[in-house]
Short mmCIF file of C-alpha atoms in Angstrom, two decimals:
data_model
loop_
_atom_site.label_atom_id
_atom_site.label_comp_id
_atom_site.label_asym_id
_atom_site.label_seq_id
_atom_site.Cartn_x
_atom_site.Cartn_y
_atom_site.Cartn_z
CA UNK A 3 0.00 0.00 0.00
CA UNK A 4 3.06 2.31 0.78
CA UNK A 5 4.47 1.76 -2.85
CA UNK A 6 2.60 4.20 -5.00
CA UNK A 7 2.57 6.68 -2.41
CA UNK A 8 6.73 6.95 -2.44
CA UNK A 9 6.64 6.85 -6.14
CA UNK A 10 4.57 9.79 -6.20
CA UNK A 11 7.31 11.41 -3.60
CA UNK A 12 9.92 10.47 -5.71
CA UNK A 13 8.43 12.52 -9.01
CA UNK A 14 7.39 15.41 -6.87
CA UNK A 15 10.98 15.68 -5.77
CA UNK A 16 12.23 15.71 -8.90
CA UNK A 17 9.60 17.55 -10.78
CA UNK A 18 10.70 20.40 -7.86
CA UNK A 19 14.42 20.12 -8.20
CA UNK A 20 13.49 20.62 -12.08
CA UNK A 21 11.62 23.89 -11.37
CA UNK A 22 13.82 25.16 -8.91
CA UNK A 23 16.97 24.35 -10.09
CA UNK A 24 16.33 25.70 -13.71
CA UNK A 25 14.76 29.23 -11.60
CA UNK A 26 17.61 30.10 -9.16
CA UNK A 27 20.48 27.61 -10.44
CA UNK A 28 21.60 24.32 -8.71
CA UNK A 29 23.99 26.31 -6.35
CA UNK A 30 21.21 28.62 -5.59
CA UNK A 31 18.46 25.93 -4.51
CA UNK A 32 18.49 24.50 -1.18
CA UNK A 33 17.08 20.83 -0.02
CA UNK A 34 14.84 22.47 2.11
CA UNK A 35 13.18 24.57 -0.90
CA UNK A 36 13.38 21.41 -3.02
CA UNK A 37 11.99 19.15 -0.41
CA UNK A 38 8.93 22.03 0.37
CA UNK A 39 7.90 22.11 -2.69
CA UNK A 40 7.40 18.98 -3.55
CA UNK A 41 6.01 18.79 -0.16
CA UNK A 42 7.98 15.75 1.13
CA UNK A 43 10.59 15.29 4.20
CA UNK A 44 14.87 16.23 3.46
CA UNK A 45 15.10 12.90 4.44
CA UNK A 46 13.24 11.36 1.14
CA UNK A 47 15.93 13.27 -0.73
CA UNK A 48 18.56 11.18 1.05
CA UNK A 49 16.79 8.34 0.66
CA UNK A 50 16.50 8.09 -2.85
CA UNK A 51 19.03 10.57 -3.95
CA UNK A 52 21.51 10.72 -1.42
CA UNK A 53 21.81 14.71 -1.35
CA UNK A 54 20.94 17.18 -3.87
CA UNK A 55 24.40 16.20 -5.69
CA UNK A 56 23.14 13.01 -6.88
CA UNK A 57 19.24 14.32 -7.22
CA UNK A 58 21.24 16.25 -10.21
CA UNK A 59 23.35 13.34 -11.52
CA UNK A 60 19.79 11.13 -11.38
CA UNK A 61 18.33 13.60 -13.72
CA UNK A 62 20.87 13.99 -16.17
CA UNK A 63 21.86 10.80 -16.88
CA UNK A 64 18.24 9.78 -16.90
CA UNK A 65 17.49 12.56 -19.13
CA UNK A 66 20.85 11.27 -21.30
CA UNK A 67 20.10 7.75 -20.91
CA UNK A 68 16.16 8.55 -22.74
CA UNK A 69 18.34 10.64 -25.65
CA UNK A 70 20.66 8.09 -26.24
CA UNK A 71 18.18 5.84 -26.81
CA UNK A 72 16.27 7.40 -29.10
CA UNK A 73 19.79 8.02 -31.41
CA UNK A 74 20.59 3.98 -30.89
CA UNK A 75 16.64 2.94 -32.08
CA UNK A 76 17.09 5.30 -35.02
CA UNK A 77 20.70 4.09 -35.94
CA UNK A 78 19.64 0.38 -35.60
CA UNK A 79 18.03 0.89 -38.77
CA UNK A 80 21.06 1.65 -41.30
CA UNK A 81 21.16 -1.62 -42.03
CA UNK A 82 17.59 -1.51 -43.39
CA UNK A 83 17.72 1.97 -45.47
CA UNK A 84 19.65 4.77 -46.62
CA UNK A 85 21.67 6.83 -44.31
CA UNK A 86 19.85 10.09 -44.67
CA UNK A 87 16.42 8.51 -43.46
CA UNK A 88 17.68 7.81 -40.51
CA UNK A 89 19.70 10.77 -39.65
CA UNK A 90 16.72 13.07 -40.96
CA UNK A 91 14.03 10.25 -38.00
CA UNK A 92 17.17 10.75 -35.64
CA UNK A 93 16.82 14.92 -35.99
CA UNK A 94 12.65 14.21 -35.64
CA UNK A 95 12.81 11.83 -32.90
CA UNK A 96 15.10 14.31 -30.58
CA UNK A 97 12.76 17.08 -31.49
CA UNK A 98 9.83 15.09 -30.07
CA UNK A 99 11.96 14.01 -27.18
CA UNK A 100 13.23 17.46 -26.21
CA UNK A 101 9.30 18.86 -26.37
CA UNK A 102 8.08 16.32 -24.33
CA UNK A 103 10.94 17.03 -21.98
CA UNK A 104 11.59 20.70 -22.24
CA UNK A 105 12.15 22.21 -18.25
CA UNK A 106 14.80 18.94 -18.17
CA UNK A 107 16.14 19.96 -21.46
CA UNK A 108 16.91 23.45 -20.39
CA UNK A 109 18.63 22.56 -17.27
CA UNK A 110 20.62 19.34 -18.87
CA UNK A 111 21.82 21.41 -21.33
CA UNK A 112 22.62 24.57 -18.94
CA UNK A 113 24.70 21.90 -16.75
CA UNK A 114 26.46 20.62 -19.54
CA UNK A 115 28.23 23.82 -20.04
CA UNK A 116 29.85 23.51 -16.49
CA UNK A 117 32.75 21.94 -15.69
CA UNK A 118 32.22 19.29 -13.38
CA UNK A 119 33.63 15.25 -12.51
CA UNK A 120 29.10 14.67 -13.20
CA UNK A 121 29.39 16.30 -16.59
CA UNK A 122 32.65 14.87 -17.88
CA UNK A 123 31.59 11.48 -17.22
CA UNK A 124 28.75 12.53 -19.24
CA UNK A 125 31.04 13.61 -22.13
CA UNK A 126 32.80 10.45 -21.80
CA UNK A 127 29.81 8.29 -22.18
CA UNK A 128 26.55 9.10 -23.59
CA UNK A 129 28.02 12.34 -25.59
CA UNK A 130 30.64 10.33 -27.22
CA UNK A 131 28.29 7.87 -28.19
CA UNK A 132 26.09 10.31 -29.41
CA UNK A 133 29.28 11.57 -31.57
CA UNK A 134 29.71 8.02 -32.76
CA UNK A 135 26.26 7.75 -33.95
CA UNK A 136 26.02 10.88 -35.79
CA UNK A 137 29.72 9.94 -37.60
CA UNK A 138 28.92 7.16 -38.42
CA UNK A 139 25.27 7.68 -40.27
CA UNK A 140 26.99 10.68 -42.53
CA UNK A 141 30.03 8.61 -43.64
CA UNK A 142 27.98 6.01 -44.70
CA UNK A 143 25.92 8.99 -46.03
CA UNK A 144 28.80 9.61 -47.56
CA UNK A 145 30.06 6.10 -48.93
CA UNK A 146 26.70 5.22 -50.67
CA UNK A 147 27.31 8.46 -52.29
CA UNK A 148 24.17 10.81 -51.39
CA UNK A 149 26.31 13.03 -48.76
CA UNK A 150 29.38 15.23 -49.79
CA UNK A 151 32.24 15.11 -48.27
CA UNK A 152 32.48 17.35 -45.22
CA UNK A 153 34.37 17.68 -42.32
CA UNK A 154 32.13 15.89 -39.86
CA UNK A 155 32.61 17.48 -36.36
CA UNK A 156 32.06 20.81 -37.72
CA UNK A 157 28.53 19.45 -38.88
CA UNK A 158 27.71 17.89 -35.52
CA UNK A 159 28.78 21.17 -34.08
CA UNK A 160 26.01 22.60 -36.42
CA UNK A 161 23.25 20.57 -35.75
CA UNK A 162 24.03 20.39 -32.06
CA UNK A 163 23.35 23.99 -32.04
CA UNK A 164 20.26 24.07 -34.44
CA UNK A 165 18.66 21.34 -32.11
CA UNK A 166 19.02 22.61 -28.49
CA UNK A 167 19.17 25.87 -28.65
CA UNK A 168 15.50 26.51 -28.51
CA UNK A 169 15.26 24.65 -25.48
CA UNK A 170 18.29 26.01 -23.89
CA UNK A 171 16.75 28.97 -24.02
CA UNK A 172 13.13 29.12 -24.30
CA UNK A 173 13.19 32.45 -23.00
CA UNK A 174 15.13 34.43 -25.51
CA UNK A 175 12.84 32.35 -28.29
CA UNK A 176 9.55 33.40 -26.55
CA UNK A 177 10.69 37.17 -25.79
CA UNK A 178 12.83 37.95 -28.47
CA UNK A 179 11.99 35.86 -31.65
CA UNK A 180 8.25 35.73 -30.16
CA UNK A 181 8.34 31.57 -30.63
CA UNK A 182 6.44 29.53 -28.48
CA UNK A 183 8.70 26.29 -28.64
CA UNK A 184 6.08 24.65 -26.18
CA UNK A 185 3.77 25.03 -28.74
CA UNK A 186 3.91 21.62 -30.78
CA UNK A 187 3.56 23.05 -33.94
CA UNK A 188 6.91 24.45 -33.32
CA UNK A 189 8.26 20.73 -33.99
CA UNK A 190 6.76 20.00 -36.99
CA UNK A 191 7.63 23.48 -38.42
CA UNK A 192 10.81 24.08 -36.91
CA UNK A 193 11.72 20.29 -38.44
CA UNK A 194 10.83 21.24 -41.98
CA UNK A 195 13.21 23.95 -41.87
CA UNK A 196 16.15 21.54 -40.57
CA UNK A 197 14.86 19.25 -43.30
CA UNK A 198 15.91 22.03 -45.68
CA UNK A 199 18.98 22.74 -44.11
CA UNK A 200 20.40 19.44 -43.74
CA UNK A 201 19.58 18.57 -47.34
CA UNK A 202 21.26 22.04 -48.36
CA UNK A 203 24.67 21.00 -46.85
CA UNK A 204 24.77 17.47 -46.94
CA UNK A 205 23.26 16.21 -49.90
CA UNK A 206 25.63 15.54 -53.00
CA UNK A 207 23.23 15.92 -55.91
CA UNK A 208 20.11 18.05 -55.00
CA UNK A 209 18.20 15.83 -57.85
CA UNK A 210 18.74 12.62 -55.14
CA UNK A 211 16.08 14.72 -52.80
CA UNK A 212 13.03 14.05 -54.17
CA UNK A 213 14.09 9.88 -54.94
CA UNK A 214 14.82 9.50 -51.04
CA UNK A 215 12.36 8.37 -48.66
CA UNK A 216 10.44 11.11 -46.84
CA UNK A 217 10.04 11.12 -43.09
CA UNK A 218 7.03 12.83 -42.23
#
């Protein structure tokens, strides 16, 4: 009977630690505020995070753990098409992922800019895998002759940017470029206009475009 109950503590803390560490910083948020809000005891915080240190880790690497996936589920496809299917479902399917997960996104991807022991174990694992992933779809983009040759970091580098940076900061979109990226016709738009980019940059003959699969 006690089960559910400390599930539902568990999500409350970290749906808090979400809200409050993305509105005064991780530094800046106690375990007291995290603990009132989600109207639980410090001691649950111990319990299943052991301190607010490792309620952080918990949320990045599960936050990583759900990306990588959805890279590794696209990529297991290659075998079955063309390379610039997949990497076009693997830009769609992190779109999706990021909306459905946009307060984690923004503090993830905040966090990942600070240099920590918790975020270079994250570059060591799930971002290098997510460089392996990427590589690896354009050169065989690239060997079955519908991707140019380009210098591939500098393209992850690129689409790394064109993907998080609206929810990195969802403020400067909504304020500034007056974009609602909760909105989720900002995903199917905002994908269309990656579709156009990518195919811009990447694609060898512009004539292959309209003979490749389309992922809608």
């Amino acid at each position: 009977m006690t089960k559910q109950p400390l599930r539902d503590t568990k999500q409350k803390i970290l749906n808090a630690a979400i809200y409050l560490f993305n509105s005064k910083g991780f530094t800046g948020t106690s375990v007291r505020e995290i603990a009132n809000r989600a109207n639980a005891n410090v001691a649950h915080i111990s319990y299943y995070f052991k301190g607010k240190g490792g309620l952080l880790e918990y949320l990045v690497s599960h936050y990583y753990e759900g990306y990588i996936q959805v890279i590794e589920e696209n990529y297991s496809q290659l075998k079955y098409g063309n390379a610039h299917t997949v990497l076009s479902k693997i830009i769609l399917d992190i779109l999706n992922y990021q909306h459905e997960n946009r307060q984690l996104s923004r503090l993830v991807y905040r966090e990942v800019t600070v240099d920590s022991v918790l975020i270079r174990e994250v570059m060591t694992t799930y971002l290098t895998k997510e460089k392996y992933y990427i590589k690896s779809v354009i050169d065989q983009g690239i060997e079955e002759g519908y991707y140019r040759k380009v210098f591939v970091p500098h393209m992850i580098i690129q689409l790394r940017s064109l993907l998080h940076t609206p929810y990195l900061q969802p403020q400067y979109m909504s304020e500034v470029l007056h974009i609602q990226t909760h909105e989720v016709y900002f995903v199917h738009q905002y994908y269309k206009e990656l579709k156009i980019w990518l195919n811009s940059l990447l694609l060898e003959n512009q004539s292959l475009e309209g003979k490749l699969v389309a992922v809608r």
